[in-house]
């Protein structure tokens, strides 16, 4: 069994967000994060036991701020302020880190390699070129529009290594 990696389905992603945020979440097919959105996106890099990139997750600023505020039980205005100022506030970033860490559970499968979160790159921080290439690559990926009830929506792009 050399490769048992499988992209998580929309329902699995929705269920994880709903369980973690404690509120209704709507998930639908979406557009990939664009090259122009990467500088303001939150990007999580996942690796296998050999430290090879297994997958790269990108969440645009809107999803990062909305999910971060919902997870921290903050008012929607906290997310709106973060989006308006085009930066992810530290308290929201802390919550997004936890969200990315929990998302690792969608990548681990029985009989597959152990996947862990290697790094989270926040808006404004330099993204390693190999991670950027993975995130922009066509192929084994899922691109969703995720709406957090009473907060807002944003892009979620997960690209797995070939």
PDB file of C-alpha atoms in Angstrom:
ATOM      1  CA  UNK A   1       0.000   0.000   0.000  1.00  0.00           C
ATOM      2  CA  UNK A   2       2.154   2.833  -1.198  1.00  0.00           C
ATOM      3  CA  UNK A   3      -0.481   5.528  -1.427  1.00  0.00           C
ATOM      4  CA  UNK A   4      -3.777   5.528   0.404  1.00  0.00           C
ATOM      5  CA  UNK A   5      -4.122   9.299   0.501  1.00  0.00           C
ATOM      6  CA  UNK A   6      -7.556  10.479  -0.430  1.00  0.00           C
ATOM      7  CA  UNK A   7      -8.871  13.992  -0.709  1.00  0.00           C
ATOM      8  CA  UNK A   8     -11.458  14.671   1.984  1.00  0.00           C
ATOM      9  CA  UNK A   9     -14.969  15.127   0.683  1.00  0.00           C
ATOM     10  CA  UNK A  10     -17.116  18.225   1.055  1.00  0.00           C
ATOM     11  CA  UNK A  11     -19.179  16.584   3.807  1.00  0.00           C
ATOM     12  CA  UNK A  12     -16.081  15.678   5.846  1.00  0.00           C
ATOM     13  CA  UNK A  13     -14.799  19.253   5.587  1.00  0.00           C
ATOM     14  CA  UNK A  14     -18.209  20.680   6.516  1.00  0.00           C
ATOM     15  CA  UNK A  15     -18.599  18.326   9.478  1.00  0.00           C
ATOM     16  CA  UNK A  16     -15.154  19.184  10.818  1.00  0.00           C
ATOM     17  CA  UNK A  17     -15.816  22.941  10.555  1.00  0.00           C
ATOM     18  CA  UNK A  18     -19.272  22.575  12.148  1.00  0.00           C
ATOM     19  CA  UNK A  19     -17.948  20.423  14.994  1.00  0.00           C
ATOM     20  CA  UNK A  20     -15.070  22.774  15.696  1.00  0.00           C
ATOM     21  CA  UNK A  21     -16.959  26.051  15.328  1.00  0.00           C
ATOM     22  CA  UNK A  22     -20.193  24.881  16.930  1.00  0.00           C
ATOM     23  CA  UNK A  23     -22.337  26.448  14.241  1.00  0.00           C
ATOM     24  CA  UNK A  24     -23.846  25.719  10.857  1.00  0.00           C
ATOM     25  CA  UNK A  25     -21.402  25.771   7.955  1.00  0.00           C
ATOM     26  CA  UNK A  26     -22.279  25.623   4.252  1.00  0.00           C
ATOM     27  CA  UNK A  27     -19.761  24.078   1.861  1.00  0.00           C
ATOM     28  CA  UNK A  28     -20.009  24.293  -1.919  1.00  0.00           C
ATOM     29  CA  UNK A  29     -17.621  23.907  -4.851  1.00  0.00           C
ATOM     30  CA  UNK A  30     -15.484  27.009  -5.197  1.00  0.00           C
ATOM     31  CA  UNK A  31     -12.695  28.626  -7.156  1.00  0.00           C
ATOM     32  CA  UNK A  32      -9.070  27.909  -6.256  1.00  0.00           C
ATOM     33  CA  UNK A  33      -7.133  30.509  -4.322  1.00  0.00           C
ATOM     34  CA  UNK A  34      -5.488  32.727  -6.910  1.00  0.00           C
ATOM     35  CA  UNK A  35      -1.871  33.849  -7.032  1.00  0.00           C
ATOM     36  CA  UNK A  36      -3.085  37.372  -6.157  1.00  0.00           C
ATOM     37  CA  UNK A  37      -4.781  36.064  -2.976  1.00  0.00           C
ATOM     38  CA  UNK A  38      -1.805  34.114  -1.650  1.00  0.00           C
ATOM     39  CA  UNK A  39      -0.098  37.094   0.069  1.00  0.00           C
ATOM     40  CA  UNK A  40      -3.190  37.606   2.276  1.00  0.00           C
ATOM     41  CA  UNK A  41      -4.037  33.904   2.678  1.00  0.00           C
ATOM     42  CA  UNK A  42      -3.290  31.597   5.585  1.00  0.00           C
ATOM     43  CA  UNK A  43      -1.379  28.569   4.294  1.00  0.00           C
ATOM     44  CA  UNK A  44      -0.848  25.350   6.245  1.00  0.00           C
ATOM     45  CA  UNK A  45       1.861  22.942   5.122  1.00  0.00           C
ATOM     46  CA  UNK A  46       1.407  19.264   5.986  1.00  0.00           C
ATOM     47  CA  UNK A  47       4.240  16.735   5.847  1.00  0.00           C
ATOM     48  CA  UNK A  48       4.678  12.990   6.106  1.00  0.00           C
ATOM     49  CA  UNK A  49       7.085  11.216   8.456  1.00  0.00           C
ATOM     50  CA  UNK A  50       9.973  11.879   6.030  1.00  0.00           C
ATOM     51  CA  UNK A  51       9.261  15.643   6.141  1.00  0.00           C
ATOM     52  CA  UNK A  52       8.109  15.600   2.506  1.00  0.00           C
ATOM     53  CA  UNK A  53       5.237  17.918   1.667  1.00  0.00           C
ATOM     54  CA  UNK A  54       2.061  15.842   1.674  1.00  0.00           C
ATOM     55  CA  UNK A  55      -0.442  18.630   1.205  1.00  0.00           C
ATOM     56  CA  UNK A  56      -0.879  22.377   1.284  1.00  0.00           C
ATOM     57  CA  UNK A  57      -4.032  24.120   2.494  1.00  0.00           C
ATOM     58  CA  UNK A  58      -4.847  27.714   1.659  1.00  0.00           C
ATOM     59  CA  UNK A  59      -7.642  29.735   3.221  1.00  0.00           C
ATOM     60  CA  UNK A  60      -8.240  33.252   1.955  1.00  0.00           C
ATOM     61  CA  UNK A  61      -8.301  36.142   4.397  1.00  0.00           C
ATOM     62  CA  UNK A  62     -12.105  36.130   4.557  1.00  0.00           C
ATOM     63  CA  UNK A  63     -12.343  32.460   5.583  1.00  0.00           C
ATOM     64  CA  UNK A  64      -9.389  32.757   7.978  1.00  0.00           C
ATOM     65  CA  UNK A  65     -10.916  35.779   9.725  1.00  0.00           C
ATOM     66  CA  UNK A  66     -14.482  34.398   9.810  1.00  0.00           C
ATOM     67  CA  UNK A  67     -13.482  30.937  11.039  1.00  0.00           C
ATOM     68  CA  UNK A  68     -10.996  32.407  13.520  1.00  0.00           C
ATOM     69  CA  UNK A  69     -13.627  34.733  14.982  1.00  0.00           C
ATOM     70  CA  UNK A  70     -16.265  31.969  15.136  1.00  0.00           C
ATOM     71  CA  UNK A  71     -13.842  29.575  16.845  1.00  0.00           C
ATOM     72  CA  UNK A  72     -12.956  32.250  19.415  1.00  0.00           C
ATOM     73  CA  UNK A  73     -16.653  33.087  20.011  1.00  0.00           C
ATOM     74  CA  UNK A  74     -15.922  36.670  18.957  1.00  0.00           C
ATOM     75  CA  UNK A  75     -18.439  38.941  17.271  1.00  0.00           C
ATOM     76  CA  UNK A  76     -18.574  38.919  13.472  1.00  0.00           C
ATOM     77  CA  UNK A  77     -17.274  42.493  13.590  1.00  0.00           C
ATOM     78  CA  UNK A  78     -13.856  41.196  14.655  1.00  0.00           C
ATOM     79  CA  UNK A  79     -13.627  39.267  11.393  1.00  0.00           C
ATOM     80  CA  UNK A  80     -14.950  42.215   9.372  1.00  0.00           C
ATOM     81  CA  UNK A  81     -12.331  44.552  10.896  1.00  0.00           C
ATOM     82  CA  UNK A  82      -9.578  42.072  10.093  1.00  0.00           C
ATOM     83  CA  UNK A  83     -10.753  41.766   6.476  1.00  0.00           C
ATOM     84  CA  UNK A  84     -11.135  45.559   6.105  1.00  0.00           C
ATOM     85  CA  UNK A  85      -7.574  46.091   7.367  1.00  0.00           C
ATOM     86  CA  UNK A  86      -6.303  43.311   5.078  1.00  0.00           C
ATOM     87  CA  UNK A  87      -4.518  41.534   7.904  1.00  0.00           C
ATOM     88  CA  UNK A  88      -5.229  38.594  10.167  1.00  0.00           C
ATOM     89  CA  UNK A  89      -5.241  39.844  13.734  1.00  0.00           C
ATOM     90  CA  UNK A  90      -3.067  37.811  16.176  1.00  0.00           C
ATOM     91  CA  UNK A  91      -6.038  36.537  18.207  1.00  0.00           C
ATOM     92  CA  UNK A  92      -7.696  35.277  15.012  1.00  0.00           C
ATOM     93  CA  UNK A  93      -4.405  33.794  13.749  1.00  0.00           C
ATOM     94  CA  UNK A  94      -4.094  31.771  16.955  1.00  0.00           C
ATOM     95  CA  UNK A  95      -7.542  30.266  16.368  1.00  0.00           C
ATOM     96  CA  UNK A  96      -6.782  29.570  12.690  1.00  0.00           C
ATOM     97  CA  UNK A  97      -3.622  27.706  13.774  1.00  0.00           C
ATOM     98  CA  UNK A  98      -5.822  25.413  15.899  1.00  0.00           C
ATOM     99  CA  UNK A  99      -8.245  24.930  13.007  1.00  0.00           C
ATOM    100  CA  UNK A 100      -5.385  23.958  10.663  1.00  0.00           C
ATOM    101  CA  UNK A 101      -4.030  21.553  13.258  1.00  0.00           C
ATOM    102  CA  UNK A 102      -7.417  19.833  13.622  1.00  0.00           C
ATOM    103  CA  UNK A 103      -7.747  19.662   9.816  1.00  0.00           C
ATOM    104  CA  UNK A 104      -4.815  17.222   9.903  1.00  0.00           C
ATOM    105  CA  UNK A 105      -7.371  14.607  10.980  1.00  0.00           C
ATOM    106  CA  UNK A 106      -8.861  14.747   7.468  1.00  0.00           C
ATOM    107  CA  UNK A 107      -5.509  13.708   5.972  1.00  0.00           C
ATOM    108  CA  UNK A 108      -4.627  10.754   8.181  1.00  0.00           C
ATOM    109  CA  UNK A 109      -5.957   7.381   7.063  1.00  0.00           C
ATOM    110  CA  UNK A 110      -5.481   3.929   8.506  1.00  0.00           C
ATOM    111  CA  UNK A 111      -2.624   2.232   6.665  1.00  0.00           C
ATOM    112  CA  UNK A 112      -1.396   5.537   5.274  1.00  0.00           C
ATOM    113  CA  UNK A 113       1.559   7.692   6.228  1.00  0.00           C
ATOM    114  CA  UNK A 114       1.283   9.716   9.443  1.00  0.00           C
ATOM    115  CA  UNK A 115       0.611  13.292   8.385  1.00  0.00           C
ATOM    116  CA  UNK A 116       1.262  16.259  10.641  1.00  0.00           C
ATOM    117  CA  UNK A 117       1.049  19.999  10.353  1.00  0.00           C
ATOM    118  CA  UNK A 118       4.546  21.270   9.643  1.00  0.00           C
ATOM    119  CA  UNK A 119       3.993  25.025   9.451  1.00  0.00           C
ATOM    120  CA  UNK A 120       1.336  27.708   9.171  1.00  0.00           C
ATOM    121  CA  UNK A 121       2.234  30.764   7.106  1.00  0.00           C
ATOM    122  CA  UNK A 122       0.125  33.811   7.922  1.00  0.00           C
ATOM    123  CA  UNK A 123      -0.839  36.714   5.661  1.00  0.00           C
ATOM    124  CA  UNK A 124       2.158  38.908   4.924  1.00  0.00           C
ATOM    125  CA  UNK A 125       4.725  36.236   5.806  1.00  0.00           C
ATOM    126  CA  UNK A 126       6.844  34.742   3.021  1.00  0.00           C
ATOM    127  CA  UNK A 127       5.523  31.453   1.678  1.00  0.00           C
ATOM    128  CA  UNK A 128       8.160  28.853   0.764  1.00  0.00           C
ATOM    129  CA  UNK A 129       8.328  28.419  -3.029  1.00  0.00           C
ATOM    130  CA  UNK A 130       7.691  24.657  -2.893  1.00  0.00           C
ATOM    131  CA  UNK A 131       4.550  25.164  -0.797  1.00  0.00           C
ATOM    132  CA  UNK A 132       3.344  27.885  -3.169  1.00  0.00           C
ATOM    133  CA  UNK A 133       3.901  25.569  -6.146  1.00  0.00           C
ATOM    134  CA  UNK A 134       1.894  22.786  -4.431  1.00  0.00           C
ATOM    135  CA  UNK A 135      -0.957  25.149  -3.618  1.00  0.00           C
ATOM    136  CA  UNK A 136      -1.145  26.434  -7.199  1.00  0.00           C
ATOM    137  CA  UNK A 137      -0.755  23.010  -8.856  1.00  0.00           C
ATOM    138  CA  UNK A 138      -3.554  21.366 -10.774  1.00  0.00           C
ATOM    139  CA  UNK A 139      -4.391  17.764 -10.016  1.00  0.00           C
ATOM    140  CA  UNK A 140      -5.280  16.234  -6.649  1.00  0.00           C
ATOM    141  CA  UNK A 141      -7.056  19.131  -5.026  1.00  0.00           C
ATOM    142  CA  UNK A 142     -10.334  20.294  -3.567  1.00  0.00           C
ATOM    143  CA  UNK A 143     -11.499  23.908  -3.871  1.00  0.00           C
ATOM    144  CA  UNK A 144     -14.457  24.975  -1.774  1.00  0.00           C
ATOM    145  CA  UNK A 145     -16.437  28.028  -0.789  1.00  0.00           C
ATOM    146  CA  UNK A 146     -17.124  27.740   2.937  1.00  0.00           C
ATOM    147  CA  UNK A 147     -19.703  29.934   4.644  1.00  0.00           C
ATOM    148  CA  UNK A 148     -19.725  30.172   8.426  1.00  0.00           C
ATOM    149  CA  UNK A 149     -23.252  30.968   9.601  1.00  0.00           C
ATOM    150  CA  UNK A 150     -23.606  34.551  10.891  1.00  0.00           C
ATOM    151  CA  UNK A 151     -19.988  35.358   9.961  1.00  0.00           C
ATOM    152  CA  UNK A 152     -19.217  35.117   6.264  1.00  0.00           C
ATOM    153  CA  UNK A 153     -17.653  33.012   3.559  1.00  0.00           C
ATOM    154  CA  UNK A 154     -14.289  32.438   1.975  1.00  0.00           C
ATOM    155  CA  UNK A 155     -12.131  30.138  -0.105  1.00  0.00           C
ATOM    156  CA  UNK A 156     -10.630  26.830   1.032  1.00  0.00           C
ATOM    157  CA  UNK A 157      -8.111  25.135  -1.275  1.00  0.00           C
ATOM    158  CA  UNK A 158      -6.382  21.879  -0.391  1.00  0.00           C
ATOM    159  CA  UNK A 159      -3.810  20.406  -2.774  1.00  0.00           C
ATOM    160  CA  UNK A 160      -2.209  17.028  -2.104  1.00  0.00           C
ATOM    161  CA  UNK A 161       1.188  16.015  -3.455  1.00  0.00           C
ATOM    162  CA  UNK A 162       0.997  13.800  -6.545  1.00  0.00           C
TER     163      UNK A 162
END
